[in-house]
Short mmCIF file of N, CA and C in Angstrom, two decimals:
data_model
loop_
_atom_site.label_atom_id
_atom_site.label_comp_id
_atom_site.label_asym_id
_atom_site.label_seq_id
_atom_site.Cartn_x
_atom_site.Cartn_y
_atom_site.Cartn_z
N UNK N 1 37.48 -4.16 10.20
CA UNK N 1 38.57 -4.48 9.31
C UNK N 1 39.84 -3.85 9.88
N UNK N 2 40.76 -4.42 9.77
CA UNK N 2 41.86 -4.16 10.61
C UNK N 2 42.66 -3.17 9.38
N UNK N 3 43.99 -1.95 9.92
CA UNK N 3 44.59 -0.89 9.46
C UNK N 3 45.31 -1.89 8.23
N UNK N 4 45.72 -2.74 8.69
CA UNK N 4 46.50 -2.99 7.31
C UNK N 4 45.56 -3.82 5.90
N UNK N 5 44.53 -4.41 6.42
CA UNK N 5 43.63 -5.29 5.78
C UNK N 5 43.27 -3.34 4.82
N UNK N 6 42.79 -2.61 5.32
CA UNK N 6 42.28 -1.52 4.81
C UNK N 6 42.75 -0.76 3.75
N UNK N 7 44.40 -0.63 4.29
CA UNK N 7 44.95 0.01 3.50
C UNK N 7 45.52 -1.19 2.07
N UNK N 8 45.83 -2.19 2.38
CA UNK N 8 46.00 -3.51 1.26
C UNK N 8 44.52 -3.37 0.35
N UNK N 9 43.56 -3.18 0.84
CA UNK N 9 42.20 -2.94 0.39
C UNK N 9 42.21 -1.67 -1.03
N UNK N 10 43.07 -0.28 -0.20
CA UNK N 10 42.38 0.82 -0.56
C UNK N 10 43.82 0.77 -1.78
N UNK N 11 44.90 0.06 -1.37
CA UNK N 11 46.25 0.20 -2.50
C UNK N 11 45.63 -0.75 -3.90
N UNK N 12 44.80 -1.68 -3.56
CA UNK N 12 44.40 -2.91 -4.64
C UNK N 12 43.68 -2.27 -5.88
N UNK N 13 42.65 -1.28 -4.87
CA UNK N 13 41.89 -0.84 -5.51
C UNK N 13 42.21 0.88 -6.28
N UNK N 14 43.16 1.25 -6.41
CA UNK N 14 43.60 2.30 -6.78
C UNK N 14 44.19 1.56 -7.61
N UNK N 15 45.02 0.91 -7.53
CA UNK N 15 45.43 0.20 -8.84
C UNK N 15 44.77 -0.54 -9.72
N UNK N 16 43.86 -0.93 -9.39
CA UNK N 16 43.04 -1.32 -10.44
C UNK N 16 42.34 -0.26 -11.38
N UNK N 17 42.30 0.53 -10.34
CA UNK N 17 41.87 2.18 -11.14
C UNK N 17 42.60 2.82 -11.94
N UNK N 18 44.13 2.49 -11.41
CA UNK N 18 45.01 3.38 -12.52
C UNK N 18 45.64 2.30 -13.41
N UNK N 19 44.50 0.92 -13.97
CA UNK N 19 45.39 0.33 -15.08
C UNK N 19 45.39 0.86 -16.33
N UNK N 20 44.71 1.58 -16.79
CA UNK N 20 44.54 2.12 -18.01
C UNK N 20 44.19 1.56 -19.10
N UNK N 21 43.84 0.58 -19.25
CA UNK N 21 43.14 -0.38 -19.92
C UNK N 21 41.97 -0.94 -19.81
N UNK N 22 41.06 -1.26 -21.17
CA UNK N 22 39.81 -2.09 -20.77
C UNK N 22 39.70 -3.09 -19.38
N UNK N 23 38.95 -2.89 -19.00
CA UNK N 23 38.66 -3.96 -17.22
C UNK N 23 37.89 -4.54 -17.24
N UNK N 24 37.89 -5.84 -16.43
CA UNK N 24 36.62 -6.45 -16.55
C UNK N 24 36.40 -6.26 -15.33
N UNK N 25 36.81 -5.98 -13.97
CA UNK N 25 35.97 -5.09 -12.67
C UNK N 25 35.43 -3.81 -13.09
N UNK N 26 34.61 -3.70 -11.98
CA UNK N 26 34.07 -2.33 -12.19
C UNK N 26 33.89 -1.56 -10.57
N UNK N 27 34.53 -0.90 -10.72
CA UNK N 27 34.91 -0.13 -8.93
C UNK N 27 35.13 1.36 -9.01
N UNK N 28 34.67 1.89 -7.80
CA UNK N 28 34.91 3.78 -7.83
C UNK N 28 35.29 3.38 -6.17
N UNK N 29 36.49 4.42 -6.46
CA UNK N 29 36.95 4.69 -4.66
C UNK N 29 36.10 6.04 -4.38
N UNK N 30 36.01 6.42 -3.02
CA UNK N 30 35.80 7.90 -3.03
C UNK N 30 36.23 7.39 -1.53
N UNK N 31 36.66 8.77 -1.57
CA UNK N 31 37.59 9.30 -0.13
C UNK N 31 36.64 10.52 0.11
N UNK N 32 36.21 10.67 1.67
CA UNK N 32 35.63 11.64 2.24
C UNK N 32 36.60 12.15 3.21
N UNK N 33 36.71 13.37 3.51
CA UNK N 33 37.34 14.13 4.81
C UNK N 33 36.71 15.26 5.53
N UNK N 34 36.36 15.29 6.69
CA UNK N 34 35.63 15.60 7.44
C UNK N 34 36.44 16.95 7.52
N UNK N 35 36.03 18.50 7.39
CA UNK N 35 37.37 19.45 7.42
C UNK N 35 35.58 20.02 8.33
N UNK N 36 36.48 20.05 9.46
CA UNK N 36 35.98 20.45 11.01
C UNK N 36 35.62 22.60 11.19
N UNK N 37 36.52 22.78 10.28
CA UNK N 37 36.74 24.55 10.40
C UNK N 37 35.71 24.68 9.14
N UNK N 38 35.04 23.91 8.41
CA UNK N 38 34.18 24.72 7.51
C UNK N 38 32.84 23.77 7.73
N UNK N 39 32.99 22.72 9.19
CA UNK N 39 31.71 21.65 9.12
C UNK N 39 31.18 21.09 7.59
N UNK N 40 32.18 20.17 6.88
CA UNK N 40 31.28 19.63 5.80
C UNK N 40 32.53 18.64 5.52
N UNK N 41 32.04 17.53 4.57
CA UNK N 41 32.20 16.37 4.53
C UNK N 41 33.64 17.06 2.68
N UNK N 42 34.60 16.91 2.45
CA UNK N 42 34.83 17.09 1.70
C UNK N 42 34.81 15.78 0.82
N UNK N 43 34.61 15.73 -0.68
CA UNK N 43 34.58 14.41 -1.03
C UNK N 43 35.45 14.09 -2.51
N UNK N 44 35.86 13.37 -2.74
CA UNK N 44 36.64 13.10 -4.22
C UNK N 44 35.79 11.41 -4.81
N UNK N 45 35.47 11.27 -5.64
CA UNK N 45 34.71 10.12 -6.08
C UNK N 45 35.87 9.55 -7.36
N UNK N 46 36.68 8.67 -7.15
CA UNK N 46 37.27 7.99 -8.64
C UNK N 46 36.32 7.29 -9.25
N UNK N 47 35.96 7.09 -10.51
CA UNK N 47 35.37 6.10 -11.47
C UNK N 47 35.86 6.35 -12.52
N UNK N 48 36.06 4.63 -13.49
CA UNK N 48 36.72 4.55 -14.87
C UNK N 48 35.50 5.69 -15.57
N UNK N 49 36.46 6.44 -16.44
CA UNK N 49 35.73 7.19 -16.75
C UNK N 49 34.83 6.47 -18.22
N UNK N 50 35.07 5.40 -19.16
CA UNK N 50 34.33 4.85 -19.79
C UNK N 50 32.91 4.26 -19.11
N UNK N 51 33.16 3.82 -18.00
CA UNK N 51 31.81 3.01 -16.87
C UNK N 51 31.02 5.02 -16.65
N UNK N 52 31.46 6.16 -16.51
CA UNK N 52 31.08 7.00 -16.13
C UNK N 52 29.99 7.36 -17.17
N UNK N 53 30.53 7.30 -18.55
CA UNK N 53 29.83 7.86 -19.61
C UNK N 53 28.79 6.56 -20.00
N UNK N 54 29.11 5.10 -19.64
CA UNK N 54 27.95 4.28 -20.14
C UNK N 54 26.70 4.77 -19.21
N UNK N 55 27.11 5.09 -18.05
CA UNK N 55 26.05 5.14 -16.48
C UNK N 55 25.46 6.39 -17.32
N UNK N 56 26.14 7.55 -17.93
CA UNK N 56 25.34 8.50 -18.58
C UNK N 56 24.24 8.72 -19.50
N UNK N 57 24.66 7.78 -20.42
CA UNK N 57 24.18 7.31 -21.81
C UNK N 57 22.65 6.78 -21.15
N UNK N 58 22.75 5.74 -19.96
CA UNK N 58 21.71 4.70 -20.13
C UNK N 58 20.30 5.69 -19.27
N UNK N 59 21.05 6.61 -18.48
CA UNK N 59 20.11 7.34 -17.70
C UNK N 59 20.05 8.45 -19.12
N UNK N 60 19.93 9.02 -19.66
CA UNK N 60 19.29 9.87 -20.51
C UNK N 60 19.36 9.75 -21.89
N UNK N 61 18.55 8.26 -22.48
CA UNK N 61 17.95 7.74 -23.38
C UNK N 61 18.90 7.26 -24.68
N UNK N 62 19.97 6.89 -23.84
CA UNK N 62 20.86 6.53 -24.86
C UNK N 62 21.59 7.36 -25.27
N UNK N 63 22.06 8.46 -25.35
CA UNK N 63 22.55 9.28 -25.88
C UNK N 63 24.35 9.51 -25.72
N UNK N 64 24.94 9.52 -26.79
CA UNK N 64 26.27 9.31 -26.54
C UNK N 64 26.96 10.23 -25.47
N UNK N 65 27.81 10.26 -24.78
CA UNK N 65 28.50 11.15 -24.10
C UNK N 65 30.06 10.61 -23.97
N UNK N 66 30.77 11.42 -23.99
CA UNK N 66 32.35 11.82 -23.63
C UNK N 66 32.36 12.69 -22.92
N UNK N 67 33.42 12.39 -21.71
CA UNK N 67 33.62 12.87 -20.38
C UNK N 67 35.02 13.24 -20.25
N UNK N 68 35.21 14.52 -20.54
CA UNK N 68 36.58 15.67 -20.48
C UNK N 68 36.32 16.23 -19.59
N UNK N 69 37.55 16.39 -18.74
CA UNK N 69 37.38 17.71 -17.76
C UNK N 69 36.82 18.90 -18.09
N UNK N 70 36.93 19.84 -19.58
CA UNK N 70 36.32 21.07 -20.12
C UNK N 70 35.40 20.54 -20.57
N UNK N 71 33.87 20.09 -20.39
CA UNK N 71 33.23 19.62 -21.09
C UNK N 71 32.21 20.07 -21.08
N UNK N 72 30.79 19.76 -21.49
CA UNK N 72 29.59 20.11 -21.16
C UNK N 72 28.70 19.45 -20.30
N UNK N 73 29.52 18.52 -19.84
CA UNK N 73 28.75 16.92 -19.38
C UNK N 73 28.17 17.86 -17.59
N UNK N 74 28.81 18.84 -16.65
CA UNK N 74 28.83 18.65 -15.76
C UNK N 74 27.50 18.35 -15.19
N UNK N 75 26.48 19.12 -15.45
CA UNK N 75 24.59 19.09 -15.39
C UNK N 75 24.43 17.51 -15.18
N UNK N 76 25.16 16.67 -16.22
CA UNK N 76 24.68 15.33 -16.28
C UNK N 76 24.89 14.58 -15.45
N UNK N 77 26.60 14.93 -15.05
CA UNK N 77 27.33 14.10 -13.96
C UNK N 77 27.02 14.46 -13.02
N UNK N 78 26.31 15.63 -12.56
CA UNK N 78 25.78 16.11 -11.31
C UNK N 78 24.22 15.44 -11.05
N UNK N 79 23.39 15.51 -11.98
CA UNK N 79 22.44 15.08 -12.04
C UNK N 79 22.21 13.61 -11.66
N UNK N 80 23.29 12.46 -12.03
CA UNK N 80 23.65 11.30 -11.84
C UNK N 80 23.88 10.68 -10.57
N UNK N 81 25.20 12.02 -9.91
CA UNK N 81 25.29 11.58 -8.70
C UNK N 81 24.27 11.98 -7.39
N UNK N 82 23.46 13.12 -7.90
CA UNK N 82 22.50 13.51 -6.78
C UNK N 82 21.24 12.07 -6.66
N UNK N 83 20.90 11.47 -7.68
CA UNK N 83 20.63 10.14 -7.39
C UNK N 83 21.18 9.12 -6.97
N UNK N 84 22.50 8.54 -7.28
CA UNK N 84 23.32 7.28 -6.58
C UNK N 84 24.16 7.67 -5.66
N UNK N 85 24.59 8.59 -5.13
CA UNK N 85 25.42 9.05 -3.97
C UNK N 85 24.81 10.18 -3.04
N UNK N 86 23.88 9.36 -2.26
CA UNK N 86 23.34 10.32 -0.79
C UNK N 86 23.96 10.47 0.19
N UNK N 87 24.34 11.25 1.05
CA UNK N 87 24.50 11.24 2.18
C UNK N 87 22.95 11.62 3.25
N UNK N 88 22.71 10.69 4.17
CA UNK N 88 21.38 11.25 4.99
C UNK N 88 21.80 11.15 6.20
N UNK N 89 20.88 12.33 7.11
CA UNK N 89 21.26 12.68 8.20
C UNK N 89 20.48 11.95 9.62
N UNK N 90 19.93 12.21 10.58
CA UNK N 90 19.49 11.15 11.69
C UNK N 90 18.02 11.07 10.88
N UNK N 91 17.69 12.76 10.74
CA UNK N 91 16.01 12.67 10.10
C UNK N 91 15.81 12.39 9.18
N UNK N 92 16.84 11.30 8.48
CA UNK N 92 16.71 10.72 7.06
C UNK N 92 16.47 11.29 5.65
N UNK N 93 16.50 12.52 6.31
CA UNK N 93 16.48 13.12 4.64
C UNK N 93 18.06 13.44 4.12
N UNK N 94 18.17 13.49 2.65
CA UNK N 94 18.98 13.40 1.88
C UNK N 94 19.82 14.57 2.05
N UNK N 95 20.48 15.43 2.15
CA UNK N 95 21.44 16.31 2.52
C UNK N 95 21.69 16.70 0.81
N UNK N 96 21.63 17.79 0.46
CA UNK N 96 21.93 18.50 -0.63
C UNK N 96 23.42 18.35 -0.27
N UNK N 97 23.75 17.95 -1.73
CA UNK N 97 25.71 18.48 -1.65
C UNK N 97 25.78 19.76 -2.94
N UNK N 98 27.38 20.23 -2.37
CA UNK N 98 27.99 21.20 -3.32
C UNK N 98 28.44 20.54 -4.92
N UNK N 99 28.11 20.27 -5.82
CA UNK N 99 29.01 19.97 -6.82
C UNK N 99 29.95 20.90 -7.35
N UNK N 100 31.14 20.38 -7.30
CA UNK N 100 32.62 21.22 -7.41
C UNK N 100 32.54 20.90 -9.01
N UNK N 101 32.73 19.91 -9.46
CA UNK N 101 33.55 19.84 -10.79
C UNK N 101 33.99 18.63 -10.98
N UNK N 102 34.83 18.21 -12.24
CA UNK N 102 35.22 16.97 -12.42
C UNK N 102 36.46 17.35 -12.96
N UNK N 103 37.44 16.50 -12.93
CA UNK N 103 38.52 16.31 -13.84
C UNK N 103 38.95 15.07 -14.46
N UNK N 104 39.34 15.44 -15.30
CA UNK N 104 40.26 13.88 -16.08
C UNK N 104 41.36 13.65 -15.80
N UNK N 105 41.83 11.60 -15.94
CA UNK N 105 43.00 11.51 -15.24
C UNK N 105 43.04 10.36 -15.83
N UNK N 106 44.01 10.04 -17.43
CA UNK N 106 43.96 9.15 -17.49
C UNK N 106 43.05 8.46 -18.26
N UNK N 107 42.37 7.36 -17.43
CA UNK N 107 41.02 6.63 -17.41
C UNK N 107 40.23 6.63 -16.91
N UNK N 108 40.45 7.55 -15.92
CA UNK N 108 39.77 7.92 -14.76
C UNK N 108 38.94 9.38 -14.60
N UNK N 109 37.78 9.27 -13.88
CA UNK N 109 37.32 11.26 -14.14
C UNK N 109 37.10 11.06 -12.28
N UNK N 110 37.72 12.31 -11.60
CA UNK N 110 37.25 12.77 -10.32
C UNK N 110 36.30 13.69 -10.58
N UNK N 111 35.34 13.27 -9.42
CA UNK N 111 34.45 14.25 -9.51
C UNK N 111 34.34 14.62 -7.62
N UNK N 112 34.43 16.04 -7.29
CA UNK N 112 34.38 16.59 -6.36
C UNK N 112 32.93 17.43 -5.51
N UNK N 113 32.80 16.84 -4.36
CA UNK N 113 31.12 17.60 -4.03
C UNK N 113 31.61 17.83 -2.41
N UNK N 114 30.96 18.78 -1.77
CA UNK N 114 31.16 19.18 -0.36
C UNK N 114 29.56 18.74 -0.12
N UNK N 115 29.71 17.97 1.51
CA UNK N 115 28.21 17.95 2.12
C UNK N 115 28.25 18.73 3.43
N UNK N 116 27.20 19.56 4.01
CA UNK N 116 27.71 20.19 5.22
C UNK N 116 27.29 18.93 6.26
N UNK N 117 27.86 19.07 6.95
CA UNK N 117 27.82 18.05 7.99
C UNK N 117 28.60 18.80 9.65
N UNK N 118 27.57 18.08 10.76
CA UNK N 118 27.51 18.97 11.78
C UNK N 118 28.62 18.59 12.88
N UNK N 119 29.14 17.17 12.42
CA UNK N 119 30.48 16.96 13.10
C UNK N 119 30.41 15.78 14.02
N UNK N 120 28.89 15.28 14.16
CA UNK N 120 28.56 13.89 15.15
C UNK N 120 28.09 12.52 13.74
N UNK N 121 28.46 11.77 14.04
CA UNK N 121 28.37 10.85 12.40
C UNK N 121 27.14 10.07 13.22
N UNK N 122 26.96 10.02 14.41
CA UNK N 122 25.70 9.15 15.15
C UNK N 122 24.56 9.30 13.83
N UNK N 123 23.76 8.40 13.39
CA UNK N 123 22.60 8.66 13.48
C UNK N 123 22.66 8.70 11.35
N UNK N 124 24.08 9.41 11.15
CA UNK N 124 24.09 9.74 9.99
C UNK N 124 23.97 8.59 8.67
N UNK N 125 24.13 8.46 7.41
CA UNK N 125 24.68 7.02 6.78
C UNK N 125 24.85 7.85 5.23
N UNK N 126 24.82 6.87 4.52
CA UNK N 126 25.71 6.72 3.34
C UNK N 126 24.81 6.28 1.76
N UNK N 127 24.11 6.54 1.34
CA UNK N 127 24.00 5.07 0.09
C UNK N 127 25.01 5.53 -1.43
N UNK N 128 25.35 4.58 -1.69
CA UNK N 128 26.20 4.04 -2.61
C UNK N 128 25.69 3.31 -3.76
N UNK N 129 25.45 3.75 -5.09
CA UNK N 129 24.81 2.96 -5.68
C UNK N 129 24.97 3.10 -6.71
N UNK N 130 26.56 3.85 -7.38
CA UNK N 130 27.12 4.61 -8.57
C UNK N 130 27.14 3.03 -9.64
N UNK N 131 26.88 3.24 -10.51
CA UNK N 131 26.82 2.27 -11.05
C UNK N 131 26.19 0.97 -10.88
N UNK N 132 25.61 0.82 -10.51
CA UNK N 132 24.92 -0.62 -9.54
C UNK N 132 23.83 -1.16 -10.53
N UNK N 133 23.68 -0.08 -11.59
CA UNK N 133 21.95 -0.25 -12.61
C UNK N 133 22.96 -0.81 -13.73
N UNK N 134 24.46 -0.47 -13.92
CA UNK N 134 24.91 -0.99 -15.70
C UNK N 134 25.82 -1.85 -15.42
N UNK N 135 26.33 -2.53 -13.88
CA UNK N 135 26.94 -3.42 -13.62
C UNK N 135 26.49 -4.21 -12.72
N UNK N 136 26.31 -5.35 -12.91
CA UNK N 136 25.82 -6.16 -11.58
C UNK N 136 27.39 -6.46 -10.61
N UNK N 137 28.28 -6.51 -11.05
CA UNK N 137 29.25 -6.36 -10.26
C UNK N 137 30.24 -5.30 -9.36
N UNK N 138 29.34 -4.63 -9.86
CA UNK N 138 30.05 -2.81 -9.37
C UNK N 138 30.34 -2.93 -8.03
N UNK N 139 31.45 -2.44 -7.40
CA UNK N 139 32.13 -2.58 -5.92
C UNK N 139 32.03 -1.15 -5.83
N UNK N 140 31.72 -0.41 -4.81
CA UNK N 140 31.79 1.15 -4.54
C UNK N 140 32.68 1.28 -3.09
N UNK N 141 33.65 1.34 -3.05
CA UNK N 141 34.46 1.78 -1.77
C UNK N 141 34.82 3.25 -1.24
N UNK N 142 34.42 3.50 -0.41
CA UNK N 142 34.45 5.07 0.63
C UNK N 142 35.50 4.63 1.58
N UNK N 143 36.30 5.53 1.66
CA UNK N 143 37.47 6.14 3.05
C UNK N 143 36.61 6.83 3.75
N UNK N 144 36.66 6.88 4.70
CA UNK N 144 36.08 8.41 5.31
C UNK N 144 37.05 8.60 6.43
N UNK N 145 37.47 9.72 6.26
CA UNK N 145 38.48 10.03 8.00
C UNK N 145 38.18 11.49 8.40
N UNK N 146 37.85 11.19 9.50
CA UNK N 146 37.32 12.04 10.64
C UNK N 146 38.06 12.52 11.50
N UNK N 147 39.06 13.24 11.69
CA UNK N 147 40.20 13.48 12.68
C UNK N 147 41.04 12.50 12.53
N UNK N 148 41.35 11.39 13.60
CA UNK N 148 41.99 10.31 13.92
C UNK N 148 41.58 9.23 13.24
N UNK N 149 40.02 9.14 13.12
CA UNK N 149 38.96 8.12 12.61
C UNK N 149 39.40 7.77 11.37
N UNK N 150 39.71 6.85 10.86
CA UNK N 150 39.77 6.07 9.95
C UNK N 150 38.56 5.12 9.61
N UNK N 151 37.86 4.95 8.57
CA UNK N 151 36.83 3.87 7.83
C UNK N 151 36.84 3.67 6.30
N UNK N 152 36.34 2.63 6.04
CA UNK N 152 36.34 1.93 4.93
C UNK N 152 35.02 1.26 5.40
N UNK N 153 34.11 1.88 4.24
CA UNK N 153 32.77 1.43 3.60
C UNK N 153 32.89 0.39 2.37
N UNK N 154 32.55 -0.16 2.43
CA UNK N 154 32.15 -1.53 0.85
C UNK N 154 30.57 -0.89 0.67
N UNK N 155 30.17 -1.21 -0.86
CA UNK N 155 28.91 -1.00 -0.91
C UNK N 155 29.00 -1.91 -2.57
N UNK N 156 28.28 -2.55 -2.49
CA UNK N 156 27.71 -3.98 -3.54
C UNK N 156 26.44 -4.45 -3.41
N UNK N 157 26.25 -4.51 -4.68
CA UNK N 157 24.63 -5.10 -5.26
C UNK N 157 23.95 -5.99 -3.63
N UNK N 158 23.07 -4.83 -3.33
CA UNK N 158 21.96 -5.70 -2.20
C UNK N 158 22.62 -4.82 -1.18
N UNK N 159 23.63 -4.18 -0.90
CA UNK N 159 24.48 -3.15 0.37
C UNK N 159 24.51 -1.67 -0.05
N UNK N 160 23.32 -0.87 -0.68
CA UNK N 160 23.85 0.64 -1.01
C UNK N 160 23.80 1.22 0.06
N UNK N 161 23.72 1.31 1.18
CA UNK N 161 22.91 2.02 2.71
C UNK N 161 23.55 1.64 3.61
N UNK N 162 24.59 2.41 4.22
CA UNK N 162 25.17 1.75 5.20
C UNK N 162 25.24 2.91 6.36
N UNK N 163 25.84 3.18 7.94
CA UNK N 163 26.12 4.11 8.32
C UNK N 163 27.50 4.67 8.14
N UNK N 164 28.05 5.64 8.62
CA UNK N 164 28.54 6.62 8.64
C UNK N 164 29.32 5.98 10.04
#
């Protein structure tokens, strides 16, 4: 995908994120940055934060939830993403991440996780699959920049697994 196709990509989709109103898409950006002096993947995940709390509800038996930055939710939202957002390494196992926290924004909740990562992306990959069980249309888009490296991941129903 070419620099400007990417960035027209990554502007579309931030705005659709910051309409603030009911949507009928359903999309999470997350931006990764590779910070070289501490070896690990830093990460920011956007999702409407209403799509955040249905994805909550349906994984632990229905149960209502509201999603504030001061909240009690974090266990849940952590719990959520250690299933739909892996990072795996050449030997295919799943890489434990840091969960930082979440904040509110809006309509929107960031949620922040560090993965350590050794600095060669060979071998490494991705799955994506935040929402994918309460929307059949869910779009999941990743930045990742690596020094100079620039990428843009897509990940959609039948694509959670991609490389790195």
């Amino acid at each position: 995908m070419s620099r400007l196709a990417v960035s027209l990509t990554s502007v579309f989709f931030v705005a659709l994120l910051g309409a603030g109103r009911a949507h009928d898409y359903h999309v999470s950006v997350t931006q990764m940055q590779y910070n070289p002096a501490q070896k690990l993947w830093e990460i920011s995940i956007r999702v409407f934060t209403d799509d955040l709390e249905k994805a909550l509800s349906l994984a632990n038996n229905n149960r209502r939830f509201e999603v504030l930055t001061n909240d009690q939710n974090d266990t849940y939202v952590e719990t959520y993403l250690r299933r739909h957002f892996q990072v795996q390494g050449p030997d295919q196992q799943v890489k434990a991440f840091r969960y930082l926290g979440k904040e509110q924004e809006a309509d929107a909740t960031w949620i922040y996780v560090e993965v350590p990562f050794p600095g060669n992306p060979s071998g490494w990959s991705l799955q994506n699959n935040i929402f994918s069980e309460v929307f059949d249309d869910q779009v999941n888009m990743v930045n990742l920049k690596m020094a100079a490296q620039k990428k843009t991941l897509m990940f959609r129903k039948g694509q959670f697994h991609q490389p790195l």
